[in-house]
Coordinates of C-alpha atoms in Angstrom, one line a residue:
X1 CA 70.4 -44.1 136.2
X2 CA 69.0 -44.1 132.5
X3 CA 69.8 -47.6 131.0
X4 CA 69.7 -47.8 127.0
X5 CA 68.7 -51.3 126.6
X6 CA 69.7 -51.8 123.1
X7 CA 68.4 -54.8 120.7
X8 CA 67.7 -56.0 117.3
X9 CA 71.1 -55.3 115.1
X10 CA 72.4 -56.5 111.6
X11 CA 73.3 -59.7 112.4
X12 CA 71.0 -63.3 111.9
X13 CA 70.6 -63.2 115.5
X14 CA 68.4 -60.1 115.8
X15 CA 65.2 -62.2 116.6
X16 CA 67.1 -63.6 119.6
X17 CA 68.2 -60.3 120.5
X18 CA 64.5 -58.9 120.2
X19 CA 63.3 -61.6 122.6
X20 CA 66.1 -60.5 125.2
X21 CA 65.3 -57.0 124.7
X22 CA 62.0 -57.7 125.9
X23 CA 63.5 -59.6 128.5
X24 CA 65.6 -56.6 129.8
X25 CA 62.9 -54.4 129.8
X26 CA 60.9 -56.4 132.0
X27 CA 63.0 -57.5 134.6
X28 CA 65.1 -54.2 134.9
X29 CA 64.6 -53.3 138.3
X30 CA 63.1 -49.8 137.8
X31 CA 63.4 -48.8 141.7
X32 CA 67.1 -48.8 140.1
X33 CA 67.3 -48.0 136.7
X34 CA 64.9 -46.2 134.0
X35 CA 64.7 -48.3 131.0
X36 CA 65.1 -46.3 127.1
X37 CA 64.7 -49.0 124.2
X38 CA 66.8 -48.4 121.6
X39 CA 66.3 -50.3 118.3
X40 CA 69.0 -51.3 115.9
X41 CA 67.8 -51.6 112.4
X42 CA 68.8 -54.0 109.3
X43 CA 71.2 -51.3 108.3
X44 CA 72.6 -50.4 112.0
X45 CA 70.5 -47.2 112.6
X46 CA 69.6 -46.1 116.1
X47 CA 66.0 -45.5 116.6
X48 CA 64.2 -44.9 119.9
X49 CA 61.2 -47.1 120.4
X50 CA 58.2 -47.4 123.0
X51 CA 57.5 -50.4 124.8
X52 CA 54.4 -51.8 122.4
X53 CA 57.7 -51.8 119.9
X54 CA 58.7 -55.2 121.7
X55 CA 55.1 -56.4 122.0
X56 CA 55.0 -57.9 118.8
X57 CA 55.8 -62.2 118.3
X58 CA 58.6 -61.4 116.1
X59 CA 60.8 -58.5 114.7
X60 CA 59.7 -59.3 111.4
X61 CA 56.1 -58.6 112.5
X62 CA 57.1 -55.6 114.5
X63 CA 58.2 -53.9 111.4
X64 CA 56.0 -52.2 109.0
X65 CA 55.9 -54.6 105.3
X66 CA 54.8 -53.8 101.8
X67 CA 52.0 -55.1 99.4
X68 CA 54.4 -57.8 98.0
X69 CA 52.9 -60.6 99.8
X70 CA 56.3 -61.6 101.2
X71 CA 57.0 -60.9 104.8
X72 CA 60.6 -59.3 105.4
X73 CA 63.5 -57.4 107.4
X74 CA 63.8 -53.4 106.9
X75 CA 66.9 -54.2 104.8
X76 CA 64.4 -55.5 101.8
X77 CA 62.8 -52.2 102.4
X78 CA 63.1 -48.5 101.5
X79 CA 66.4 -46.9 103.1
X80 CA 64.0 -44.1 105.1
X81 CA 61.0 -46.6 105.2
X82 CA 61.4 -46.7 109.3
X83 CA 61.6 -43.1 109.5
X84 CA 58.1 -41.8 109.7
X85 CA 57.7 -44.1 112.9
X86 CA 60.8 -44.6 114.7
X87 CA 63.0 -41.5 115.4
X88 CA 66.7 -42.2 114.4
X89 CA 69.3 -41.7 117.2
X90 CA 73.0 -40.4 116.1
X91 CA 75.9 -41.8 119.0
X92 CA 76.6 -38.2 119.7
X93 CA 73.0 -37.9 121.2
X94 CA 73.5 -41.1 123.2
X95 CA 74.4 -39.0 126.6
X96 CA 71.2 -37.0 126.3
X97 CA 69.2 -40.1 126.3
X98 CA 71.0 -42.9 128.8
X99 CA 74.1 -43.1 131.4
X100 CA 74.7 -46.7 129.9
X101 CA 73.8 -48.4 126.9
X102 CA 72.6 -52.2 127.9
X103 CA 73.8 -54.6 124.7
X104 CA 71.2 -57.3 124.4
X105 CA 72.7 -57.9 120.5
X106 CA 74.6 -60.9 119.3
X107 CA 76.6 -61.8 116.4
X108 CA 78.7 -59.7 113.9
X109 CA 78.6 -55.8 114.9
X110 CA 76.8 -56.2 117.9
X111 CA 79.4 -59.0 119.5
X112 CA 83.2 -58.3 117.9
X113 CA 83.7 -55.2 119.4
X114 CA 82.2 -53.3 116.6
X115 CA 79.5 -51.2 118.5
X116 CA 81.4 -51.9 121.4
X117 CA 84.2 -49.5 120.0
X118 CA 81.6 -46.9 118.8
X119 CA 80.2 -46.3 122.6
X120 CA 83.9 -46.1 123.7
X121 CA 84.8 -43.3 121.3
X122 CA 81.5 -41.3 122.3
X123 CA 82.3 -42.1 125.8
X124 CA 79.5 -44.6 126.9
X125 CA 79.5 -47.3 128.5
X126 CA 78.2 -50.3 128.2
X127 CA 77.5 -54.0 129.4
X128 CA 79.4 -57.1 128.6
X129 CA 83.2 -58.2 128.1
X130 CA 85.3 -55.3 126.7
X131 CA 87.2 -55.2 123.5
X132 CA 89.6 -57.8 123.4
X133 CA 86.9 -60.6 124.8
X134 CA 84.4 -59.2 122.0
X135 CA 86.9 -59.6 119.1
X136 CA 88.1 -63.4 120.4
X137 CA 84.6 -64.8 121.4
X138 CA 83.2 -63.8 117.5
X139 CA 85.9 -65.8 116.0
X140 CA 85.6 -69.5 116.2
X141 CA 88.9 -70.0 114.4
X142 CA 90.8 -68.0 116.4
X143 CA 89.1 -69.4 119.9
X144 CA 90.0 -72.7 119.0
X145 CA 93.7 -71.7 118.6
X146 CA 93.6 -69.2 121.8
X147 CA 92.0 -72.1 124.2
X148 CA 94.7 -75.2 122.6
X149 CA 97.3 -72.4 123.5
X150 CA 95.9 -71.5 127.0
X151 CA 94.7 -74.8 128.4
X152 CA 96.7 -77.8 125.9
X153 CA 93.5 -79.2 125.0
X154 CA 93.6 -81.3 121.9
X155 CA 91.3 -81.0 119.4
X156 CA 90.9 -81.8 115.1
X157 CA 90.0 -78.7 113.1
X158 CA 90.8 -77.6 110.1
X159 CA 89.7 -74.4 107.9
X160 CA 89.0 -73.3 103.8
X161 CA 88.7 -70.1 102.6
X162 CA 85.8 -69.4 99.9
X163 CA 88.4 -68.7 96.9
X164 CA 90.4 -72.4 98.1
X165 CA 86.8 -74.5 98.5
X166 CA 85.6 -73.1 95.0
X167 CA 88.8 -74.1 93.2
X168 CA 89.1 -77.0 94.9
X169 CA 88.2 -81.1 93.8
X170 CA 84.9 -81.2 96.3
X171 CA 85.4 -85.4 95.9
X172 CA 88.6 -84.7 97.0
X173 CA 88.5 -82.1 99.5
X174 CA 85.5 -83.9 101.4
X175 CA 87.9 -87.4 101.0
X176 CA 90.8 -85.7 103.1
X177 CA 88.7 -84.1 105.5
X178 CA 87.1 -87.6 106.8
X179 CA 90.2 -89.0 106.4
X180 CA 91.4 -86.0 108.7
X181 CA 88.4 -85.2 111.3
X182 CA 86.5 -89.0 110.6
X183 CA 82.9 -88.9 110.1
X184 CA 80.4 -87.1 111.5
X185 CA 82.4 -83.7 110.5
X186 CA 80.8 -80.4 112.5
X187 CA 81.0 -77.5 110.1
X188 CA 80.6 -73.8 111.1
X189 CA 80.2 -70.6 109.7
X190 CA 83.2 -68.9 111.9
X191 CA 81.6 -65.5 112.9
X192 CA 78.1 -66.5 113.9
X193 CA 76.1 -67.0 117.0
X194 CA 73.4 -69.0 118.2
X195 CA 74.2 -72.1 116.3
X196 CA 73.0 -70.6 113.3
X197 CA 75.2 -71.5 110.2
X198 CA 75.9 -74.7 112.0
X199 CA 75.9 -78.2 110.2
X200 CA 76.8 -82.1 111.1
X201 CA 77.5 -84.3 108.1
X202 CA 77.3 -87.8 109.6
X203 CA 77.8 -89.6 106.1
X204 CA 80.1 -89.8 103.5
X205 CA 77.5 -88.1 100.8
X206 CA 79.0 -85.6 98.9
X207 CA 76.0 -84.0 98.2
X208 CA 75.2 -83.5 101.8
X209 CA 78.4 -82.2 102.5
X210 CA 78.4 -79.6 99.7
X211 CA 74.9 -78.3 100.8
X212 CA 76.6 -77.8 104.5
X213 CA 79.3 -76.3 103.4
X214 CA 77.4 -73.8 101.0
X215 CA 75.1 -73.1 104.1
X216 CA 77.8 -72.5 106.4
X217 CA 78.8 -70.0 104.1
X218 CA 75.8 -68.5 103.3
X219 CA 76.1 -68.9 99.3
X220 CA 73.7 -70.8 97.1
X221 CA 74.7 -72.7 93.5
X222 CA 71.7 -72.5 90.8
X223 CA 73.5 -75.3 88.2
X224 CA 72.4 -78.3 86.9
X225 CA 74.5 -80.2 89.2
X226 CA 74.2 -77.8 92.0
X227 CA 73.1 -78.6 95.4
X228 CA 70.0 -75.9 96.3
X229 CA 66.7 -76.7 95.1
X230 CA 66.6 -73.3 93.6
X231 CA 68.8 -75.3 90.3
X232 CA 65.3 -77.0 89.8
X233 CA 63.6 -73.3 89.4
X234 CA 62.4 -73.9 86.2
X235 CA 60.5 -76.3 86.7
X236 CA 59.1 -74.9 89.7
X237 CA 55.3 -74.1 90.0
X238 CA 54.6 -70.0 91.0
X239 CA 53.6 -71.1 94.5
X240 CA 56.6 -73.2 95.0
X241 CA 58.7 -70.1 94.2
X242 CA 57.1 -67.5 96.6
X243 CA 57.5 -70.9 99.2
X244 CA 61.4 -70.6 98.6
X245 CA 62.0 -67.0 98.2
X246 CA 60.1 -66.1 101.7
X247 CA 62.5 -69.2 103.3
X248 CA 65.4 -67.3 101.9
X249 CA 64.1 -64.5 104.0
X250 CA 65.2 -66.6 107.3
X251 CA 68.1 -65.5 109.2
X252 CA 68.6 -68.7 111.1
X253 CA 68.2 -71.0 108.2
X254 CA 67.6 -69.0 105.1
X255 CA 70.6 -67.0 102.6
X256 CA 68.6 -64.0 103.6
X257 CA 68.8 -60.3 101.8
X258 CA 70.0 -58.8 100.3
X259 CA 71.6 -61.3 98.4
X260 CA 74.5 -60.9 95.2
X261 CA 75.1 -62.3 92.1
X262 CA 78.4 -62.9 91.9
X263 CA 78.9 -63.5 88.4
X264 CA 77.3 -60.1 87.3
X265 CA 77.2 -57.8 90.6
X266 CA 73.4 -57.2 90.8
X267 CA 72.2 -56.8 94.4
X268 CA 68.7 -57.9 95.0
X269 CA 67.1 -56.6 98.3
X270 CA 63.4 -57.9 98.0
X271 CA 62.1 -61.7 97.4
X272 CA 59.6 -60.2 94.9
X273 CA 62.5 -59.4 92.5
X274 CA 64.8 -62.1 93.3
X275 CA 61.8 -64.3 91.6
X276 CA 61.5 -62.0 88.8
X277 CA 65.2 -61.8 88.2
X278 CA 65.6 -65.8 88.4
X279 CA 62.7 -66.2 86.2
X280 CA 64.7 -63.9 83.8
X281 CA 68.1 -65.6 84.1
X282 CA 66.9 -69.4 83.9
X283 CA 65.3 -68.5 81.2
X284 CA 68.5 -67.4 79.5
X285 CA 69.9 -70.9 79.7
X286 CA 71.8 -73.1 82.3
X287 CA 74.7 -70.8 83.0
X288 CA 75.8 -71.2 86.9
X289 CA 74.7 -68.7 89.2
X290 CA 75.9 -67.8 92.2
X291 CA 74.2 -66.0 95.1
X292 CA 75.9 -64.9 98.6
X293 CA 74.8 -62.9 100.8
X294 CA 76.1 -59.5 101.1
X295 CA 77.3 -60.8 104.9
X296 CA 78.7 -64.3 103.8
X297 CA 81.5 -65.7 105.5
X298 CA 84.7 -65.9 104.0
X299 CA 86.2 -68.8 105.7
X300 CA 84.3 -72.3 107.2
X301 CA 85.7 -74.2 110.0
X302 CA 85.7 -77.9 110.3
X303 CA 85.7 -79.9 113.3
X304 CA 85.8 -83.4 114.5
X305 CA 82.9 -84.6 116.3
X306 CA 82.9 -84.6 119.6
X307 CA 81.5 -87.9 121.3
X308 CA 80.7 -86.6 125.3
X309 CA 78.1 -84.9 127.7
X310 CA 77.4 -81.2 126.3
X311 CA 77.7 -78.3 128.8
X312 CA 77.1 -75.0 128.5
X313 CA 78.9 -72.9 131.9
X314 CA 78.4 -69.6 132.9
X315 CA 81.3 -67.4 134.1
X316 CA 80.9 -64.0 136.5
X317 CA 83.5 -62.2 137.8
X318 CA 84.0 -59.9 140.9
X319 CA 85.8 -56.5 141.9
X320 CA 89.3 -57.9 141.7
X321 CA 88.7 -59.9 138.3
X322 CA 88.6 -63.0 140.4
X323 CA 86.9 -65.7 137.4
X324 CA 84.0 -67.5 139.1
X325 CA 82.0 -70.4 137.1
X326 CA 78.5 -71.1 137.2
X327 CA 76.7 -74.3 138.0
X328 CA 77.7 -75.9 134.3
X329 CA 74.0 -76.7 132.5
X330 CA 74.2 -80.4 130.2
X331 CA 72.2 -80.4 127.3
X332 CA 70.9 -83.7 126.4
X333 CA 68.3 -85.8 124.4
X334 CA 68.9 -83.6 121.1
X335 CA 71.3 -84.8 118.4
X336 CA 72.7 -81.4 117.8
X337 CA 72.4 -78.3 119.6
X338 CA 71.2 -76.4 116.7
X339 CA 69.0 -73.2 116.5
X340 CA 66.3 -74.9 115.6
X341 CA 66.4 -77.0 118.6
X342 CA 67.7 -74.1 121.1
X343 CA 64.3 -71.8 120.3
X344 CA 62.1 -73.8 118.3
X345 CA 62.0 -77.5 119.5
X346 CA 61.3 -79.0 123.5
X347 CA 62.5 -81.9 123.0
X348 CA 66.0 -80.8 124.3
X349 CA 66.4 -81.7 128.0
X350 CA 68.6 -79.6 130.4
X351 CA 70.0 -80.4 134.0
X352 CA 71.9 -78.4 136.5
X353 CA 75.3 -79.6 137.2
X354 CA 75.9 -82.1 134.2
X355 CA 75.0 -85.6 135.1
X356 CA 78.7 -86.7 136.3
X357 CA 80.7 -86.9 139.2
X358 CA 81.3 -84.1 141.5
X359 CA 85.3 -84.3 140.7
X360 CA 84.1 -83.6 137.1
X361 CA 81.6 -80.5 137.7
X362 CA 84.4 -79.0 139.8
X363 CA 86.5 -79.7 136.1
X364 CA 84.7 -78.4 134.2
X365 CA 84.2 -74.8 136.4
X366 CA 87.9 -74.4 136.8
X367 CA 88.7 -75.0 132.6
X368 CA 85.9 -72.4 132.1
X369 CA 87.0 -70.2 134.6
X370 CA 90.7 -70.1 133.4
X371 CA 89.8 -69.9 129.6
X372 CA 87.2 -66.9 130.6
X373 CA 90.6 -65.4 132.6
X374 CA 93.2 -65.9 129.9
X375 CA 91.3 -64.6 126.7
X376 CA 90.6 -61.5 128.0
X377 CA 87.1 -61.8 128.9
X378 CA 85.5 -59.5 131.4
X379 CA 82.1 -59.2 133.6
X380 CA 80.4 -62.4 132.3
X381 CA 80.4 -65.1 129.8
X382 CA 78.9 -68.2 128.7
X383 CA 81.5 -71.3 127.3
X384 CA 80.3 -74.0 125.9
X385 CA 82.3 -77.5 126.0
X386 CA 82.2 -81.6 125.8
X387 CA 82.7 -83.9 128.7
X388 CA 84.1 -86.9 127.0
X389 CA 83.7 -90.3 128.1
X390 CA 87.5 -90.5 128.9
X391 CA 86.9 -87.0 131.6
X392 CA 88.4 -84.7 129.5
X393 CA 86.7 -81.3 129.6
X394 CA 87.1 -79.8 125.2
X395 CA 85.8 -76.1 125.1
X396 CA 84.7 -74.4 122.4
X397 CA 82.4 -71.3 121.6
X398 CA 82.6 -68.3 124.6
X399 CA 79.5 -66.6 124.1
X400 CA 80.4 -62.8 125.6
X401 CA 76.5 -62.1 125.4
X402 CA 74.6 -64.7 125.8
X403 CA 70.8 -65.1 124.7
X404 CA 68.4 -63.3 127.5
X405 CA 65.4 -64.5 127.5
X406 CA 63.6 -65.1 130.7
X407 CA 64.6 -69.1 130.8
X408 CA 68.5 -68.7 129.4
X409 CA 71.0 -70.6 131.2
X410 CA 73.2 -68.2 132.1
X411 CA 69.8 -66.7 134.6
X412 CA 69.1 -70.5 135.7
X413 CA 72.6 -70.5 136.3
X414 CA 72.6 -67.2 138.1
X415 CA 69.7 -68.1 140.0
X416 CA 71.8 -70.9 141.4
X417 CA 74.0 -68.5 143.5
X418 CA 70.2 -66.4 144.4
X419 CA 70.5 -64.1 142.0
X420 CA 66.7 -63.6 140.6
X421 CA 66.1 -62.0 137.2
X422 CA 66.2 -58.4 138.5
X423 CA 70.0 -59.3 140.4
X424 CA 71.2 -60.6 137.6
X425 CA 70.6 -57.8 135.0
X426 CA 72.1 -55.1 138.5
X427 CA 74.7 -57.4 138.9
X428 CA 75.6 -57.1 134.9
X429 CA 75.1 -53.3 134.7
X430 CA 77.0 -52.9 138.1
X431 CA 80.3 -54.8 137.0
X432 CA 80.5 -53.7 133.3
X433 CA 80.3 -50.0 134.8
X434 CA 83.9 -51.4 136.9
X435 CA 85.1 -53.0 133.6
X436 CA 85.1 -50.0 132.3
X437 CA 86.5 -47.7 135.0
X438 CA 89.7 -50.0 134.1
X439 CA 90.3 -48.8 130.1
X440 CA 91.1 -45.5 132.1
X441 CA 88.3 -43.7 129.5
X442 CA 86.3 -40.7 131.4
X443 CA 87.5 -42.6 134.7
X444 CA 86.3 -39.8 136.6
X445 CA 82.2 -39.7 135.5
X446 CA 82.2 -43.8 135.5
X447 CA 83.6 -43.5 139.0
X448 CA 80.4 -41.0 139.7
X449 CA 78.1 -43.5 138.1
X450 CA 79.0 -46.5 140.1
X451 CA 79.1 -44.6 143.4
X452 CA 75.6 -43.8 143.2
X453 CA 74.8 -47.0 142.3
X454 CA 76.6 -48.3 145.1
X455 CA 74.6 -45.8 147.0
X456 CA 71.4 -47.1 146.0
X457 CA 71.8 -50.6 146.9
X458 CA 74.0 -50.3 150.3
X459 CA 70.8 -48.5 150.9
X460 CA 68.3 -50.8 150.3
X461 CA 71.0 -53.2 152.5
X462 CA 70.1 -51.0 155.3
X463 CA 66.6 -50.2 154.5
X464 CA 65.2 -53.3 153.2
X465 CA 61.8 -53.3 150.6
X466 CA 59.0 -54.3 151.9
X467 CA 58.0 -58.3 151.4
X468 CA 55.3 -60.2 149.6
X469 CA 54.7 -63.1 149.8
X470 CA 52.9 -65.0 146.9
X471 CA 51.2 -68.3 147.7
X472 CA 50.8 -71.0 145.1
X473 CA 48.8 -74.3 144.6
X474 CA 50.0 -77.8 143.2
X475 CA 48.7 -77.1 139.4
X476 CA 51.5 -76.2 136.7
X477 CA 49.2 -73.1 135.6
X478 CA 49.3 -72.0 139.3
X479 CA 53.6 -71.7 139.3
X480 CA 54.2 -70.3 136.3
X481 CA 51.4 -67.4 137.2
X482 CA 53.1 -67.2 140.3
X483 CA 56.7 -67.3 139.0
X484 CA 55.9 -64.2 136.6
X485 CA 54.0 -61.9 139.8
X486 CA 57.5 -62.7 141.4
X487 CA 59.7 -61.7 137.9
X488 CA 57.4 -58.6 138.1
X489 CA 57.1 -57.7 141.7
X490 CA 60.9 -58.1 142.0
X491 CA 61.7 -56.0 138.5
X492 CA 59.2 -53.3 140.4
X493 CA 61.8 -52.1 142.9
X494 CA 59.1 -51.8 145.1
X495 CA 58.5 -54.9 146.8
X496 CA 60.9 -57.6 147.5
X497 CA 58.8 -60.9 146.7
X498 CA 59.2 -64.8 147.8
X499 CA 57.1 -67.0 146.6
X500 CA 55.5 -70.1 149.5
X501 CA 54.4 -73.1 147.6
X502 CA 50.9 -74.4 149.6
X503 CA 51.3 -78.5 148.9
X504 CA 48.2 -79.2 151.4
X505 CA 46.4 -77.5 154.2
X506 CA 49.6 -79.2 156.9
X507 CA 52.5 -78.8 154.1
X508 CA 53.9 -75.7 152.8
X509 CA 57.6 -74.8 151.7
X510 CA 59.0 -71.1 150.7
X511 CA 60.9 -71.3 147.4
X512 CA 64.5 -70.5 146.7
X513 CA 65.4 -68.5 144.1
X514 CA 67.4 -71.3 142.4
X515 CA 64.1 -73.3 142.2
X516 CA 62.2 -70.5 140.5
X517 CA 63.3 -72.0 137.1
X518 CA 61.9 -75.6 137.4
X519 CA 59.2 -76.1 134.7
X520 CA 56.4 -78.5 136.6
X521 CA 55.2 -78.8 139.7
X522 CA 56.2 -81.8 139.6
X523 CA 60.4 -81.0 138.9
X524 CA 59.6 -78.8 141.9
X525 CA 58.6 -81.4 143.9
X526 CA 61.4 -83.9 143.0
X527 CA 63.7 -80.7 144.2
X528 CA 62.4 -80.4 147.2
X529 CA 62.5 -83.8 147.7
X530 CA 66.2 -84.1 147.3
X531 CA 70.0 -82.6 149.4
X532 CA 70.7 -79.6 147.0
X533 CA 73.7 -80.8 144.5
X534 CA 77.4 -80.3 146.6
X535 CA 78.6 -78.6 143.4
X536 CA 75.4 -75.9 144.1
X537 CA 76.5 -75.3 147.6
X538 CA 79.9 -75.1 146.5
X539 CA 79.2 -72.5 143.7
X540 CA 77.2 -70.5 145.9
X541 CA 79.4 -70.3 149.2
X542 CA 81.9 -68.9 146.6
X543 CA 80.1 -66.2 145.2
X544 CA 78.7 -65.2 148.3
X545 CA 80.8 -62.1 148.5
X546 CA 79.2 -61.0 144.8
X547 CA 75.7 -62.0 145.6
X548 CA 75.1 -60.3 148.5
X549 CA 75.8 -57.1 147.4
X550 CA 72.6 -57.2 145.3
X551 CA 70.3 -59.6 147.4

């Protein structure tokens, strides 16, 4: 089966979806499936790539750039600028490329059902929740409503819209919000992934809070009283203004382009003439100016701050739709689960179940489970959620693609119940193929489709790959070598791999898959060491029946 991994996208989280693009195409198990890369531009073109495309550190550098000295996105770009190099795709060739197109996107148009409806109307299928799961897990506000109405929880939020917030008194507005939600307030940009357009004002500063809010709606004031740095332009040497108009360029932190301003119109794509047009207009005098990006949000949602353990739980499902929850993953030692400290930082710490009692794991699991269930979520999701000191289990955020690289929790979690890298990604092209059988759309060639891929692995069931072993030594550099000849040798579809750690010439110990994720030798150690978690064996003896289709 030809698999259309699909990455990259309009939306801020097209970095992340790069990295699990390259992800997917390594650990597709290509005895199974053959892998076609698909990129998404800035603009939402298809374009077929080759693998080198993904090589690259960073979209950013994969794309070709301009003499301008700045470093963008294709959207600062010329419209055809991508042409010459990478070959547009239209959806009606899609069948003549792939069987199924594999979504490793996130955020707005890649997660609310947008391209989710386009392969459904050119009859191809593809991976992830459906529809109706798409549309709720993009919308913040309305998963806060949908989860109070499914499961009672309790929770302060409140919401403005851009036309109310800009009319409004700020002193005011930020007075009756604390006296509302208390201090800190969470703030969020409602349609966006990844924690990115995410802020926590902890303090009753004005200032603060009117930055947060203009980030979370991805707008930026250029006044005298404003609340960017850009209102200091002026006075700004050349090399401070490159500085800021290259950080604008950032799609986890930055406005990004193109950018509009609103009191005149003009769209600026490029840094190069944002600078020359804010040279021009500061020069003019102090009027206000007002930039947004042409994606900004149109509504922010507040929310109290939750004081608790932080989880993040996997959900998976099986033939019947039955809702089964991961191993729940608690992030800890990080003050706010922020982009910046989800791919950028290590100081955030991580530990499979949460660090509670056994009665509150099992919680946990069965709120995910049901929330997953009643919003209309199908083949897998990630929910994210507080543990309050109290036991209460608050949810927030289903994540209907979570990010994919190589050390996401949703594959730790995975791993947990034995499925490897390779399993996981079957196991998620396997079910979304019977997810889709069920919106009664070309029923009969889906039906084809998973046969043979039933086929295939009832197959290998009977005829089982050959085994390697791979043998290990007590340094760090040793297990994560051996770890990624595993990842490989199982993604092969060749060999089936296990990996025997060699602790001394009289001790030695093969690895479980659901250890293949510790960092250090010496986290595997302390593993090994210890009675697997009761929650683990728990989690695993109930999703036997799935797992052992594909292992």
């Amino acid at each position: 089966m030809k698999i259309g991994i699909f990455f990259g996208g309009p939306a801020r989280e097209r970095e992340v979806s790069f990295a699990g693009g390259r992800t997917a195409l390594a650990n597709l198990d290509k005895g199974l499936f053959e892998p076609v890369l698909v990129f998404v531009d800035g603009r939402g073109r298809f374009r077929l790539v080759t693998p080198d495309f993904l090589q690259s550190p960073s979209l950013r550098e994969a794309l070709p750039q301009d003499e301008s000295g700045f470093s963008v996105y294709d959207e600062s770009l010329a419209a055809d600028v991508l042409n010459a190099t990478l070959p547009e795709l239209r959806p009606e060739q899609f069948r003549d490329h792939f069987d199924l197109a594999f979504l490793s996107m996130h955020g707005p148009d890649c997660e609310d059902g947008a391209i989710q409806g386009l392969l459904e109307w050119y009859k191809m299928p593809y991976t992830g929740p459906g529809l109706v799961g798409s549309a709720v897990g993009i919308n913040k506000i309305l998963q806060n409503e949908l989860i109070a109405l499914a499961n009672g929880q309790q929770k302060k939020t409140a919401t403005i819209s851009r036309d109310a917030y800009e009319q409004s008194d700020k002193a005011q507005f930020f007075k009756s919000l604390t006296e509302h939600l208390g201090l800190p307030i969470v703030i969020k940009a409602p349609h966006q992934g990844s924690s990115i357009g995410v802020a926590i004002v902890r303090e009753a500063d004005l200032t603060q809070f009117c930055r947060a809010v203009e980030q979370c709606f991805f707008t930026m004031s250029i006044q005298p009283d404003g609340w960017s740095k850009l209102s200091e332009w002026a006075d700004l040497s050349p090399s401070d203004k490159h500085e800021l108009a290259q950080k604008m360029v950032s799609l986890d932190s930055g406005i990004s382009f193109p950018v509009v301003i609103e009191q005149t119109g003009e769209v600026i794509k490029h840094p190069k003439d944002f600078v020359t047009k804010l040279d021009a207009l500061t020069k003019q005098g102090a009027a206000p100016i007002t930039l947004a990006s042409l994606n900004a949000e149109d509504e922010v949602l507040f929310e109290e701050f939750i004081s608790g353990q932080e989880f993040s739980c996997g959900v998976i499902q099986d033939d019947d739709q039955i809702a089964i929850a991961l191993p729940p993953t608690e992030i800890y030692n990080v003050t706010s689960f922020d982009f910046e400290s989800k791919y950028k930082l290590n100081t955030t710490k991580k530990r499979i179940p949460v660090g509670t009692t056994l009665e509150n794991n099992r919680k946990i699991q069965l709120a995910v489970a049901d929330v997953f269930s009643r919003l209309g979520i199908n083949v897998y999701a990630r929910i994210d959620g507080f543990l309050t000191p109290a036991g209460d289990v608050l949810l927030h955020d289903p994540n209907t693609i979570p990010g994919m690289s190589p050390s996401s929790l949703i594959f730790k979690q995975m791993a947990e119940i034995g499925l490897n890298l390779a399993n996981s990604l079957t196991y998620l092209i396997r079910q979304s193929l019977r997810e889709r059988i069920r919106t009664g759309k070309d029923t009969f060639h889906l039906k084809h489709l998973l046969a043979e891929l039933d086929g295939q692995l009832a197959n290998r069931k009977a005829n089982p790959l050959p085994e390697r072993v791979i043998s290990f030594g007590n340094s760090d550099e040793e297990f994560v070598a051996a770890k990624q000849q595993y990842n490989e040798l199982a993604a092969s579809g060749t060999i089936r791999p296990s990996l025997m750690y060699i602790k001394s010439k009289l001790e030695s110990h093969e690895i479980p898959v659901n250890l293949l994720f510790k960092d250090t030798i010496d986290e595997l150690e302390t593993a090994l060491s210890q009675p697997r978690h009761p929650l683990l064996v728990e989690t695993d003896e109930r999703a036997r029946h799935i797992t052992e289709r594909y292992v």
